[in-house]
Amino acid sequence: MLIDFLQLSLVPMLIAVLASMACALPGNFLVLRQQSLIGDAVSHVVLPGVVGAFVVTGTIATAPMLIGAAVAALFAVGLIEIIRRLGKVEPGAAMGVVFTALFAAGVVWLEQSNSASVHLDVEHVLYGNLESLIWLDAESWASLVNPAALATVPEQLGRLAWVMAVVAIVIWVLWRPLVIGTFDPAFAASAGARPGLTSLALLVVVALSAVAAFEAVGAIIVVAMFICPAAAARLMTNKLHTQVAWSLGFAATAAIGGYTLAAWGPIWLGFENSVSAAGMIATTGGLILLLACCFGPCRRSR
Amino acid sequence: MNPLLDALLLRTGYNTTLVTIGAALLGAAAGAIGTFVLLRRRSLASDAAGHAALPGLAAAFILMAMTSGNGRWLPGLMIGAAISAALGLVVVHAITARTRLKEDAAIGVVLSVFFGLGVVLLTVVQALPSGNQAGIASYLLGSAAGMLRSEAELIAIMAALTALSVFILRRPLSMLCFDPDYAAISGVRVRLTDAALSVILLAVVITSLKVVGLVLSVALSIMPAVAARFWTDRVQHMVPVSAALGAAGAYAGAAISSSAPSLPTGAVIVLIMFGMFVVSLLFAPARGVLATAIRHQAFRRRVHRRQGLLALDRQESIHDGMTLRLLRQSGWIRRDGVPTPAGVLAARDAAHDEALWRLHGDRYPGDSAALHYHRIVPIKQVLPADALADLEALLAAQPARKSHATTRLAPAGY
């Protein structure tokens, strides 16, 4: 049982926690800036980026895929801005136009190029492959300090830890301009805080965490974790520091709770198969938000 | 014969023809309702509805597979999808109304959480023993190929009904979009009409499930409307333009993908509609980028020509290159900047016109401001003859303001 847990569950759980927290952190600002759907748009356009990287390099190696996805995300954000400015289109509609078109382009491109039935499909992009990130070399708790065994830990874990650290550092460094730009862009501009530049930095952080998390856990968790923990935390407190802390807690709870429910919930109910961990984590995030909506101390605006 | 041409000309059999026509009807209905969705700024609510349809779809599949053994009965799937999509819209509304979270967060929450729940149920579907789970994934991205005749007929009928209800409700809907308060005092039941908008939107989403798929169904109501917005400023024109664009895009997309079954129908339709959007954005005569740029350029030339003439009249020196070039092109100044006789006359006319405009502005400031002509259009093209005659008489009664250009000919550049 313990070995099973170490080999099959510990690493996916940690990855889910890191991915959720890396998304929830910038998500706080997205929710406050009423840009929640940027996360949704970014996670849709990751598909053409990944397909493009596959077509260009011919492999499904991770590095080119991450680069392709990041390029596609920034391209989409630029395109939304161009359409919004050039055509004076309402932001929501501009976003809808861009991300559906890019996602559709990704789907068609995938069908056209995927002759050799490489392991790359739309379902994979949506659901991720959390369950497959296992650590077979773990034999006991001692493996956690054994360098030989640690070397075979799925690389996504280390990468997400890095991304989590980068996201946290960027937000820590940019904290003041981000906060001013979020609550009072006009004052931020007059005080020399360059709100446009901070917004761009926030977008880059969002793209970075979306791409890194998506590769490990799929697009659903990414969208859910950008919004749910931050939205729930917003209903708990009026202080931004406290809200960020709540959101990180909620993200970790959703990841661990969702993974547990997905892996063992069906067994407790008497079924044999486990269900999608990615979907369950998103659902748990929704349940947390539901509780916050019903009982959160700051759920109504004053 | 080319299979694509066959498909476009409806020569590939009854089912495909029905699907293609059904898709066109669906595109028309979605385009028409999309106009109101766009004007009401609720474009992304339909995204939430599309994604929120998944758990209902999967639950209906599981329920039907467990009771009757066949989970793929389309009407049952549509009912399940409609229930959960409606629930999703209700939750969006409840979160926005009851908590301090804004609509964008509510939409994002609903679409991701419902979709996540749907994925969980999909993994349950995959574990069903009956082995008939194949095909449910096609509801994610749509597939018009290999559709049953009864399904195609159902889709065509639902699309026609939806298009009809948009047509019937077009008046209250447009009043609602532009002025909800005025709509209310004119006897339009605002809440009811808003609910009708949501119901039609839901109908479009669930009708499009099989053809376009739930991930991309939002594009069906956004893209034609956003594209149509570039072609006109009037809602009674925008609705038919949007419906026509939607119908054409969906028709072509369904035909192309039925001739090439590996292409997901939804993606092809969305790409074709995006192409229409780009063409509209760039080339539409009313608000397209090119037309706007041309109009802007024409406006600039007008302003420069007018200001150049006024400067000639006041014998001020002109240094602006564009002004000099325009005046030269019109034959109003010589190459060395000296006004030609025609230029002198034109300058005097411009000065006279300017004096009339100034007088009009002094006497009727409200009217003058409301005209928005920025004094670059000759006043006689704007005012009726009698009003103009009054102004002329007033101007003649004023102490004469000498027009310099008639008395001294000096190079404009000095």
XYZ file of C-alpha atoms in Angstrom:
716
model
C 0.000 0.000 0.000
C 2.745 2.421 0.987
C 4.831 1.381 -2.003
C 1.819 1.828 -4.235
C 1.333 5.293 -2.880
C 4.988 6.226 -3.356
C 5.175 4.804 -6.839
C 1.817 5.762 -8.267
C 0.371 8.672 -6.337
C 2.970 10.791 -4.585
C 4.526 12.348 -7.677
C 1.254 13.035 -9.549
C -0.150 14.557 -6.402
C 2.859 16.823 -5.921
C 2.751 17.805 -9.576
C -0.941 18.608 -9.322
C -0.315 20.707 -6.216
C 2.527 22.633 -7.845
C 0.600 23.158 -11.076
C -2.491 24.329 -9.218
C -0.512 26.733 -7.054
C 1.469 28.091 -9.998
C -1.825 28.887 -11.740
C -3.652 30.163 -8.668
C -0.973 32.734 -7.832
C -1.322 34.893 -10.975
C -5.013 33.944 -11.015
C -5.567 36.295 -8.067
C -4.695 39.254 -10.244
C -6.642 37.954 -13.233
C -9.799 37.714 -11.135
C -9.308 41.184 -9.659
C -8.604 42.689 -13.076
C -11.663 40.982 -14.572
C -9.420 39.141 -17.006
C -10.218 35.651 -15.777
C -10.878 34.387 -19.260
C -7.328 35.154 -20.416
C -6.388 31.867 -18.745
C -9.107 30.121 -20.729
C -7.934 31.673 -23.987
C -4.281 30.864 -23.323
C -5.006 27.240 -22.543
C -6.958 26.850 -25.800
C -4.241 28.293 -27.998
C -1.631 26.036 -26.468
C -2.854 23.349 -28.907
C -1.707 24.963 -32.176
C 1.598 25.823 -30.486
C 2.186 22.230 -29.513
C 1.167 20.949 -32.943
C 3.387 23.527 -34.591
C 6.351 22.453 -32.496
C 5.620 18.842 -33.404
C 5.422 19.650 -37.113
C 8.625 21.687 -37.066
C 10.773 19.339 -34.985
C 9.071 16.041 -35.818
C 9.346 14.845 -32.229
C 7.234 15.197 -29.135
C 10.198 16.331 -27.047
C 9.218 18.639 -24.241
C 11.373 21.702 -24.814
C 10.161 22.578 -28.324
C 6.580 21.932 -27.247
C 6.874 24.332 -24.337
C 8.434 26.946 -26.601
C 5.752 26.430 -29.242
C 2.988 26.713 -26.684
C 4.479 29.857 -25.178
C 4.871 31.441 -28.618
C 1.267 30.569 -29.489
C 0.030 32.015 -26.208
C 1.812 35.314 -26.726
C 0.737 35.356 -30.379
C -2.885 34.922 -29.319
C -2.676 37.697 -26.747
C -1.169 39.990 -29.394
C -3.830 39.027 -31.922
C -6.633 39.719 -29.431
C -5.156 43.150 -28.789
C -4.783 43.899 -32.526
C -8.361 42.869 -33.299
C -9.648 44.819 -30.333
C -7.839 47.998 -31.402
C -8.153 47.718 -35.203
C -11.750 46.601 -35.308
C -12.995 48.258 -32.100
C -14.382 44.849 -31.149
C -15.563 44.265 -27.595
C -12.788 42.463 -25.629
C -14.859 39.386 -24.806
C -15.866 38.892 -28.414
C -12.327 39.517 -29.677
C -11.075 36.867 -27.285
C -13.778 34.427 -28.398
C -12.902 34.948 -32.040
C -9.183 34.435 -31.517
C -9.099 31.457 -29.238
C -11.748 29.453 -31.084
C -10.034 30.136 -34.414
C -6.592 29.186 -33.116
C -7.931 26.088 -31.391
C -9.722 25.059 -34.584
C -6.538 25.666 -36.554
C -4.696 23.446 -34.090
C -7.274 20.679 -34.471
C -7.178 20.736 -38.274
C -3.396 20.985 -38.332
C -3.204 18.015 -35.979
C -5.458 15.926 -38.243
C -3.415 16.880 -41.284
C 0.024 16.216 -39.814
C -0.652 13.345 -37.446
C -0.369 10.575 -39.996
C 1.832 8.313 -37.911
C -0.654 8.408 -35.012
C 1.866 9.876 -32.647
C 0.760 10.109 -29.046
C -0.682 13.559 -29.390
C -4.385 14.130 -29.519
C -6.985 16.618 -28.469
C -8.096 14.573 -25.482
C -4.521 14.464 -24.232
C -4.302 18.231 -24.481
C -7.562 18.669 -22.595
C -7.199 16.059 -19.881
C -3.426 15.831 -19.476
C -1.711 12.669 -18.403
C -1.426 13.101 -14.681
C -2.022 9.405 -13.999
C 0.946 8.362 -16.129
C 3.508 10.414 -14.209
C 4.575 7.526 -12.001
C 7.829 6.949 -10.124
C 8.559 3.259 -10.399
C 11.986 3.382 -8.750
C 10.545 4.351 -5.408
C 10.869 1.442 -3.029
C 10.396 3.002 0.356
C 10.525 6.350 2.093
C 14.312 6.027 1.881
C 14.054 6.565 -1.863
C 13.189 10.170 -1.154
C 16.788 10.785 -0.125
C 18.385 8.319 -2.528
C 19.905 10.232 -5.467
C 19.734 7.233 -7.811
C 16.027 6.817 -7.269
C 15.378 10.549 -7.321
C 16.986 10.758 -10.737
C 14.054 8.844 -12.206
C 11.363 11.093 -10.805
C 9.278 12.365 -13.745
C 10.926 15.523 -15.004
C 7.650 17.456 -14.875
C 7.999 17.641 -11.093
C 11.285 19.515 -11.219
C 10.088 21.723 -14.042
C 6.908 22.710 -12.244
C 8.894 23.431 -9.099
C 11.071 25.776 -11.142
C 8.070 27.443 -12.742
C 6.368 27.809 -9.388
C 9.515 29.481 -8.041
C 9.816 31.809 -11.045
C 6.138 32.784 -10.871
C 6.399 33.450 -7.145
C 9.568 35.529 -7.547
C 8.162 37.600 -10.424
C 4.988 38.321 -8.488
C 6.979 39.127 -5.354
C 9.251 41.520 -7.253
C 6.392 43.160 -9.162
C 4.030 43.157 -6.181
C 3.672 46.913 -5.741
C 3.200 47.892 -9.406
C 0.898 44.917 -9.911
C -1.282 45.884 -6.979
C -1.473 49.562 -7.934
C -2.083 48.688 -11.577
C -4.857 46.331 -10.563
C -6.772 48.660 -8.304
C -6.044 52.052 -9.855
C -4.415 51.981 -13.299
C -4.730 55.748 -13.714
C -2.881 56.439 -10.479
C -0.325 53.775 -11.374
C 0.370 55.535 -14.671
C 0.708 58.923 -12.990
C 3.007 57.501 -10.323
C 5.324 56.094 -12.980
C 4.488 52.461 -12.285
C 4.015 51.646 -16.020
C 0.725 49.665 -15.747
C 0.946 48.538 -19.383
C 4.328 46.950 -18.768
C 3.139 45.240 -15.588
C 0.089 43.886 -17.426
C 2.386 42.436 -20.038
C 4.567 40.879 -17.351
C 1.461 39.373 -15.757
C 0.449 37.927 -19.124
C 3.881 36.390 -19.590
C 3.646 34.834 -16.136
C 0.172 33.526 -16.961
C 1.418 32.026 -20.230
C 4.425 30.483 -18.481
C 2.416 28.798 -15.747
C -0.342 27.777 -18.180
C 2.120 26.121 -20.542
C 4.118 24.364 -17.840
C 1.035 23.175 -16.013
C -0.824 22.197 -19.140
C 1.940 19.869 -20.273
C 1.733 17.956 -17.012
C -1.920 18.149 -16.095
C -3.959 19.244 -19.131
C -5.870 22.356 -20.020
C -8.865 21.805 -17.732
C -6.950 22.081 -14.485
C -5.176 25.130 -15.846
C -8.381 27.039 -16.544
C -10.029 25.900 -13.322
C -7.013 26.708 -11.182
C -6.523 30.166 -12.627
C -9.993 31.110 -11.474
C -11.530 28.862 -8.807
C -9.045 29.232 -5.934
C -8.614 32.957 -6.491
C -12.359 33.538 -6.807
C -13.028 31.522 -3.648
C -10.269 33.378 -1.811
C -11.768 36.686 -2.916
C -14.916 35.747 -1.005
C -12.932 35.043 2.159
C -11.116 38.303 2.781
C -10.661 41.937 1.823
C -6.884 41.882 2.153
C -4.831 40.974 -0.889
C -2.048 39.211 1.046
C -4.600 37.099 2.859
C -6.421 36.414 -0.396
C -3.248 35.108 -2.032
C -2.592 32.873 0.957
C -6.162 31.529 0.887
C -5.935 30.899 -2.857
C -2.730 28.900 -2.500
C -4.332 26.874 0.271
C -7.450 26.271 -1.807
C -5.346 25.272 -4.822
C -3.394 22.708 -2.810
C -6.588 21.412 -1.197
C -8.293 21.062 -4.577
C -5.289 19.238 -6.041
C -4.864 16.788 -3.168
C -8.587 16.337 -2.580
C -9.367 15.966 -6.261
C -6.595 13.482 -6.848
C -7.629 11.454 -3.833
C -11.274 11.410 -4.880
C -10.358 10.429 -8.433
C -7.991 7.650 -7.443
C -9.844 6.158 -4.490
C -13.342 7.637 -4.562
C -14.730 5.098 -7.046
C -13.116 2.264 -5.081
C -14.785 3.460 -1.885
C -18.065 3.464 -3.801
C -17.428 -0.081 -4.927
C -16.326 0.472 -8.540
C -13.104 -0.805 -9.995
C -11.831 1.954 -12.242
C -10.548 5.290 -11.137
C -11.806 8.421 -12.898
C -9.985 11.333 -14.513
C -7.832 13.096 -11.941
C -7.689 16.293 -13.960
C -11.464 16.505 -14.177
C -11.840 15.672 -10.494
C -9.370 18.357 -9.425
C -11.304 20.933 -11.443
C -14.548 19.685 -9.903
C -13.105 19.903 -6.392
C -12.003 23.460 -7.126
C -15.600 24.185 -8.086
C -16.884 22.622 -4.858
C -14.531 24.798 -2.822
C -15.830 27.863 -4.648
C -19.406 26.704 -4.032
C -18.714 26.535 -0.302
C -17.094 29.969 -0.420
C -20.107 31.352 -2.289
C -22.444 30.020 0.386
C -20.433 30.721 3.521
C -17.517 33.027 2.656
C -17.396 35.963 5.082
C -16.865 38.533 2.291
C -19.096 36.975 -0.343
C -21.127 40.130 -0.988
C -19.761 43.445 -2.128
C -20.165 46.167 0.436
C -16.091 14.672 -60.264
C -14.352 16.472 -57.448
C -15.778 15.219 -54.113
C -15.604 18.681 -52.579
C -17.617 20.174 -55.432
C -20.098 17.317 -55.108
C -20.498 18.049 -51.427
C -20.909 21.774 -52.002
C -23.529 21.123 -54.686
C -25.420 18.672 -52.457
C -24.771 15.680 -54.704
C -23.419 13.275 -52.097
C -26.556 11.618 -50.894
C -29.583 12.374 -48.795
C -27.948 12.329 -45.350
C -25.072 14.606 -46.247
C -27.422 16.982 -48.003
C -29.630 17.079 -44.967
C -26.659 17.664 -42.662
C -25.313 20.427 -44.879
C -28.684 22.160 -45.069
C -29.184 21.638 -41.346
C -25.763 23.158 -40.686
C -26.641 26.151 -42.862
C -29.899 26.669 -40.940
C -28.011 26.305 -37.691
C -25.418 28.830 -38.869
C -28.184 31.260 -39.814
C -29.910 30.880 -36.448
C -26.631 31.185 -34.542
C -25.562 34.195 -36.586
C -28.872 35.955 -36.004
C -28.981 35.321 -32.260
C -25.253 36.053 -32.099
C -25.969 39.630 -33.137
C -28.036 40.163 -30.016
C -25.612 38.225 -27.848
C -22.777 40.448 -29.064
C -24.716 43.678 -28.609
C -25.769 42.559 -25.142
C -22.070 41.860 -24.421
C -22.645 38.256 -23.476
C -20.478 36.580 -26.099
C -18.590 34.432 -23.654
C -21.694 33.293 -21.800
C -22.326 30.974 -24.731
C -18.837 29.553 -24.186
C -19.859 28.679 -20.647
C -23.073 27.102 -21.962
C -21.169 25.031 -24.540
C -18.669 23.654 -22.048
C -21.331 23.178 -19.398
C -23.220 20.852 -21.749
C -20.605 18.107 -21.337
C -21.591 16.650 -17.932
C -25.254 16.461 -18.955
C -24.288 14.833 -22.209
C -22.117 12.252 -20.471
C -24.663 11.646 -17.707
C -27.423 11.106 -20.262
C -25.136 8.703 -22.108
C -24.438 6.724 -18.929
C -28.095 6.674 -17.949
C -29.247 5.487 -21.370
C -26.442 2.939 -21.660
C -27.382 1.458 -18.292
C -31.112 1.346 -18.985
C -31.410 0.567 -22.676
C -27.893 -0.462 -23.619
C -27.565 2.218 -26.272
C -26.245 5.550 -25.090
C -26.061 7.261 -28.431
C -29.698 8.255 -28.894
C -29.334 11.903 -29.939
C -32.572 13.387 -28.501
C -31.719 11.954 -25.078
C -28.173 13.335 -25.267
C -29.567 16.725 -26.279
C -31.950 16.803 -23.327
C -29.129 15.966 -20.933
C -26.894 18.581 -22.521
C -29.654 21.187 -22.389
C -30.267 20.566 -18.696
C -26.650 20.935 -17.650
C -25.989 23.864 -20.008
C -29.026 25.655 -18.586
C -27.796 24.893 -15.094
C -24.431 26.382 -16.088
C -26.064 29.625 -17.249
C -28.121 29.772 -14.059
C -24.968 29.342 -11.988
C -23.225 32.124 -13.942
C -26.191 34.363 -13.221
C -26.368 33.351 -9.568
C -22.653 33.923 -8.949
C -22.785 37.325 -10.638
C -25.924 38.408 -8.820
C -25.336 36.956 -5.372
C -21.609 37.395 -4.778
C -19.135 40.101 -5.550
C -17.432 38.031 -8.236
C -17.728 39.542 -11.714
C -19.205 37.858 -14.755
C -15.849 36.904 -16.294
C -14.894 34.926 -13.202
C -18.352 33.312 -13.080
C -18.086 32.247 -16.734
C -14.572 30.892 -16.260
C -15.590 28.960 -13.165
C -18.644 27.420 -14.799
C -16.928 26.397 -17.986
C -13.903 24.853 -16.317
C -15.684 23.128 -13.444
C -18.572 21.776 -15.515
C -16.164 20.632 -18.179
C -14.004 18.979 -15.523
C -17.026 17.155 -14.150
C -17.886 16.136 -17.700
C -14.412 14.694 -18.180
C -14.811 12.713 -14.964
C -18.078 11.309 -16.324
C -16.404 10.583 -19.670
C -13.885 8.362 -17.913
C -16.862 6.597 -16.355
C -18.305 6.172 -19.853
C -15.043 4.648 -21.012
C -15.279 2.092 -18.240
C -18.808 1.062 -19.216
C -18.933 -2.620 -20.082
C -21.173 -2.297 -23.125
C -18.353 -1.107 -25.313
C -20.463 1.365 -27.245
C -18.671 4.377 -25.866
C -17.048 5.073 -29.205
C -18.404 8.242 -30.693
C -19.023 10.300 -27.597
C -15.683 12.022 -28.095
C -17.013 13.321 -31.409
C -19.296 15.618 -29.429
C -16.227 17.544 -28.312
C -15.295 18.693 -31.806
C -18.251 17.648 -33.926
C -18.488 15.324 -36.847
C -20.987 15.658 -39.651
C -19.751 12.586 -41.451
C -21.599 9.344 -40.856
C -24.600 10.921 -39.218
C -27.809 8.939 -38.995
C -30.762 10.124 -41.032
C -32.940 10.665 -37.963
C -30.181 12.743 -36.340
C -29.750 14.887 -39.416
C -33.496 15.459 -39.586
C -33.640 16.381 -35.910
C -30.790 18.870 -36.313
C -32.387 20.431 -39.401
C -35.751 20.787 -37.643
C -34.263 22.269 -34.470
C -32.151 24.687 -36.460
C -35.197 25.810 -38.436
C -37.238 26.308 -35.259
C -34.425 28.305 -33.677
C -34.072 30.506 -36.745
C -37.824 31.064 -36.743
C -37.922 32.084 -33.084
C -35.110 34.607 -33.611
C -37.112 36.044 -36.509
C -40.246 36.335 -34.395
C -38.446 37.932 -31.445
C -36.219 40.285 -33.448
C -38.002 43.485 -32.346
C -38.064 43.024 -28.563
C -34.528 41.641 -28.755
C -33.122 44.689 -30.534
C -34.919 47.068 -28.184
C -33.487 45.131 -25.269
C -29.948 45.405 -26.657
C -29.981 49.140 -27.209
C -32.087 50.541 -24.404
C -33.442 48.155 -21.774
C -35.169 51.007 -19.903
C -36.947 52.249 -23.008
C -37.854 48.654 -23.873
C -39.387 48.248 -20.417
C -41.587 51.339 -20.657
C -42.642 50.373 -24.179
C -44.135 47.185 -22.825
C -41.328 44.745 -23.590
C -40.995 42.238 -20.758
C -37.271 42.668 -20.234
C -36.599 39.694 -18.006
C -38.683 37.447 -20.210
C -36.899 38.599 -23.362
C -33.521 38.141 -21.693
C -34.575 34.626 -20.714
C -35.714 33.997 -24.296
C -32.283 35.101 -25.507
C -30.685 32.560 -23.178
C -33.085 29.808 -24.251
C -32.398 30.415 -27.950
C -28.682 30.475 -27.203
C -29.053 27.138 -25.415
C -30.991 25.734 -28.359
C -28.180 26.783 -30.705
C -25.565 25.235 -28.425
C -27.262 21.862 -28.105
C -28.244 21.721 -31.769
C -24.641 22.376 -32.685
C -23.294 19.635 -30.389
C -23.279 16.931 -33.017
C -22.124 19.140 -35.894
C -19.733 21.653 -34.327
C -18.979 20.089 -30.969
C -19.209 21.735 -27.580
C -15.691 23.138 -27.351
C -16.156 25.308 -30.436
C -19.926 25.922 -30.385
C -19.288 29.402 -28.995
C -17.662 30.437 -32.269
C -20.902 29.825 -34.133
C -22.642 32.648 -32.315
C -19.659 35.002 -31.980
C -17.867 34.971 -35.314
C -20.653 35.812 -37.808
C -21.920 38.587 -35.537
C -18.494 40.158 -35.030
C -17.872 39.929 -38.784
C -21.280 41.425 -39.588
C -20.551 44.319 -37.255
C -18.017 45.598 -39.797
C -20.557 45.703 -42.601
C -23.224 47.898 -41.083
C -24.181 50.159 -38.211
C -27.860 49.238 -38.212
C -29.171 46.267 -36.284
C -31.920 45.524 -38.813
C -29.167 45.025 -41.410
C -26.720 43.357 -39.072
C -29.042 40.470 -38.217
C -29.524 39.275 -41.832
C -25.838 39.866 -42.689
C -24.763 37.868 -39.647
C -27.265 35.117 -40.429
C -26.066 34.949 -44.024
C -22.396 34.779 -42.992
C -23.228 32.093 -40.428
C -25.213 30.069 -42.940
C -22.515 30.307 -45.623
C -19.726 29.369 -43.205
C -21.572 26.440 -41.682
C -22.730 25.198 -45.092
C -19.248 25.277 -46.594
C -17.656 23.807 -43.470
C -20.113 20.911 -43.248
C -19.729 20.181 -46.966
C -15.925 20.241 -46.849
C -15.700 18.052 -43.792
C -18.210 15.528 -45.125
C -16.003 15.129 -48.189
C -12.912 14.695 -45.979
C -14.067 12.758 -42.904
C -10.790 13.079 -40.993
C -11.391 16.814 -40.611
C -13.527 17.607 -37.553
C -16.542 19.541 -38.810
C -16.539 22.095 -36.030
C -12.945 23.088 -36.618
C -13.470 23.491 -40.370
C -16.587 25.625 -39.870
C -14.789 27.798 -37.340
C -11.803 28.309 -39.630
C -14.019 29.291 -42.560
C -15.898 31.724 -40.348
C -12.607 33.147 -39.114
C -11.611 33.712 -42.745
C -14.859 35.632 -43.251
C -14.126 37.621 -40.124
C -10.656 38.590 -41.335
C -11.991 39.631 -44.752
C -14.713 41.690 -43.050
C -12.240 43.265 -40.634
C -10.002 44.370 -43.474
C -12.303 45.093 -46.389
C -15.862 45.747 -45.187
C -16.973 49.111 -46.599
C -18.739 50.397 -43.494
C -16.232 49.843 -40.672
C -13.450 47.761 -42.199
C -9.842 48.750 -41.590
C -9.192 49.653 -45.228
C -12.368 51.708 -45.627
C -11.704 53.493 -42.348
C -8.151 54.306 -43.415
C -9.344 55.629 -46.792
C -12.016 57.757 -45.128
C -9.517 59.042 -42.611
C -7.124 59.984 -45.401
C -9.896 61.756 -47.331
C -10.832 63.660 -44.189
C -7.218 64.717 -43.653
C -6.941 65.976 -47.227
C -10.121 67.947 -46.816
C -8.912 69.569 -43.614
C -5.513 70.408 -45.117
C -7.053 71.822 -48.288
C -9.466 73.953 -46.311
C -6.877 75.231 -43.873
C -4.515 75.929 -46.791
C -7.165 78.030 -48.539
C -7.914 79.964 -45.361
C -4.197 80.581 -44.903
C -3.963 81.809 -48.512
C -6.815 84.183 -47.839
C -5.151 85.536 -44.709
C -1.815 85.661 -46.564
C -0.151 83.518 -43.969
C 2.852 81.470 -44.931
C 2.260 77.741 -45.395
C 4.976 75.347 -44.308
C 3.120 72.062 -44.162
C 4.218 69.802 -46.996
C 0.901 68.035 -47.417
C -1.026 71.311 -47.568
C 1.321 72.739 -50.191
C 1.113 69.589 -52.268
C -2.686 69.510 -52.157
C -3.007 73.179 -53.077
C -0.596 72.682 -55.972
C -2.495 69.632 -57.186
C -5.744 71.591 -57.189
C -4.092 74.321 -59.257
C -4.564 76.908 -56.505
C -0.904 77.843 -56.066
C 2.062 77.858 -58.404
C 5.168 75.843 -57.798
C 6.757 78.803 -56.054
C 3.792 79.145 -53.708
C 2.114 82.159 -55.324
C -1.678 81.727 -55.531
C -3.152 81.370 -59.007
C -6.283 83.360 -59.927
C -8.357 80.222 -59.353
C -6.668 79.877 -55.970
C -7.552 83.436 -55.067
C -11.187 82.810 -55.909
C -11.223 79.513 -54.020
C -9.580 81.169 -51.017
C -12.180 83.940 -51.053
C -14.966 81.368 -51.222
C -13.439 79.443 -48.353
C -13.098 82.567 -46.271
C -16.693 83.522 -47.014
C -17.844 80.037 -46.095
C -15.812 80.187 -42.901
C -17.412 83.524 -42.020
C -20.868 82.046 -42.554
C -20.012 79.040 -40.410
C -18.662 81.323 -37.681
C -21.804 83.394 -37.764
C -23.920 80.259 -37.636
C -21.914 79.058 -34.680
C -22.394 82.367 -32.878
C -26.122 82.585 -33.482
C -27.094 78.918 -33.134
C -24.336 77.296 -31.049
C -26.464 74.265 -30.231
C -27.419 73.532 -33.833
C -23.928 74.174 -35.016
C -22.389 71.781 -32.500
C -24.978 69.133 -33.366
C -24.013 69.214 -37.053
C -20.554 67.710 -36.465
C -19.204 68.979 -39.784
C -16.118 70.598 -38.282
C -16.534 73.448 -40.792
C -14.869 71.570 -43.611
C -18.036 71.008 -45.608
C -19.356 74.043 -47.568
C -22.211 75.455 -45.550
C -24.608 75.446 -48.481
C -24.418 71.670 -48.595
C -25.616 71.519 -45.011
C -28.120 74.302 -44.426
C -31.394 74.724 -46.310
C -31.546 77.609 -48.794
C -33.727 79.925 -46.676
C -31.535 79.606 -43.576
C -28.496 80.250 -45.760
C -30.094 83.367 -47.246
C -30.768 84.707 -43.724
C -27.137 84.115 -42.778
C -25.907 85.806 -45.959
C -28.048 88.848 -45.186
C -26.717 89.003 -41.639
C -23.156 88.710 -42.856
C -23.673 91.470 -45.423
C -25.036 93.731 -42.669
C -21.883 93.282 -40.620
C -18.887 95.571 -41.099
C -16.936 94.134 -44.006
C -13.915 92.040 -43.213
C -11.470 92.632 -45.997
C -10.317 89.645 -47.976
C -6.591 90.189 -48.357
C -6.029 87.883 -51.265
C -7.887 90.210 -53.603
C -5.753 93.194 -52.734
C -2.258 91.824 -52.704
C -0.717 88.862 -54.403
C 2.165 87.576 -52.376
C 3.871 84.220 -52.456
C 2.210 82.056 -49.838
C 5.539 80.790 -48.691
C 6.754 84.119 -47.402
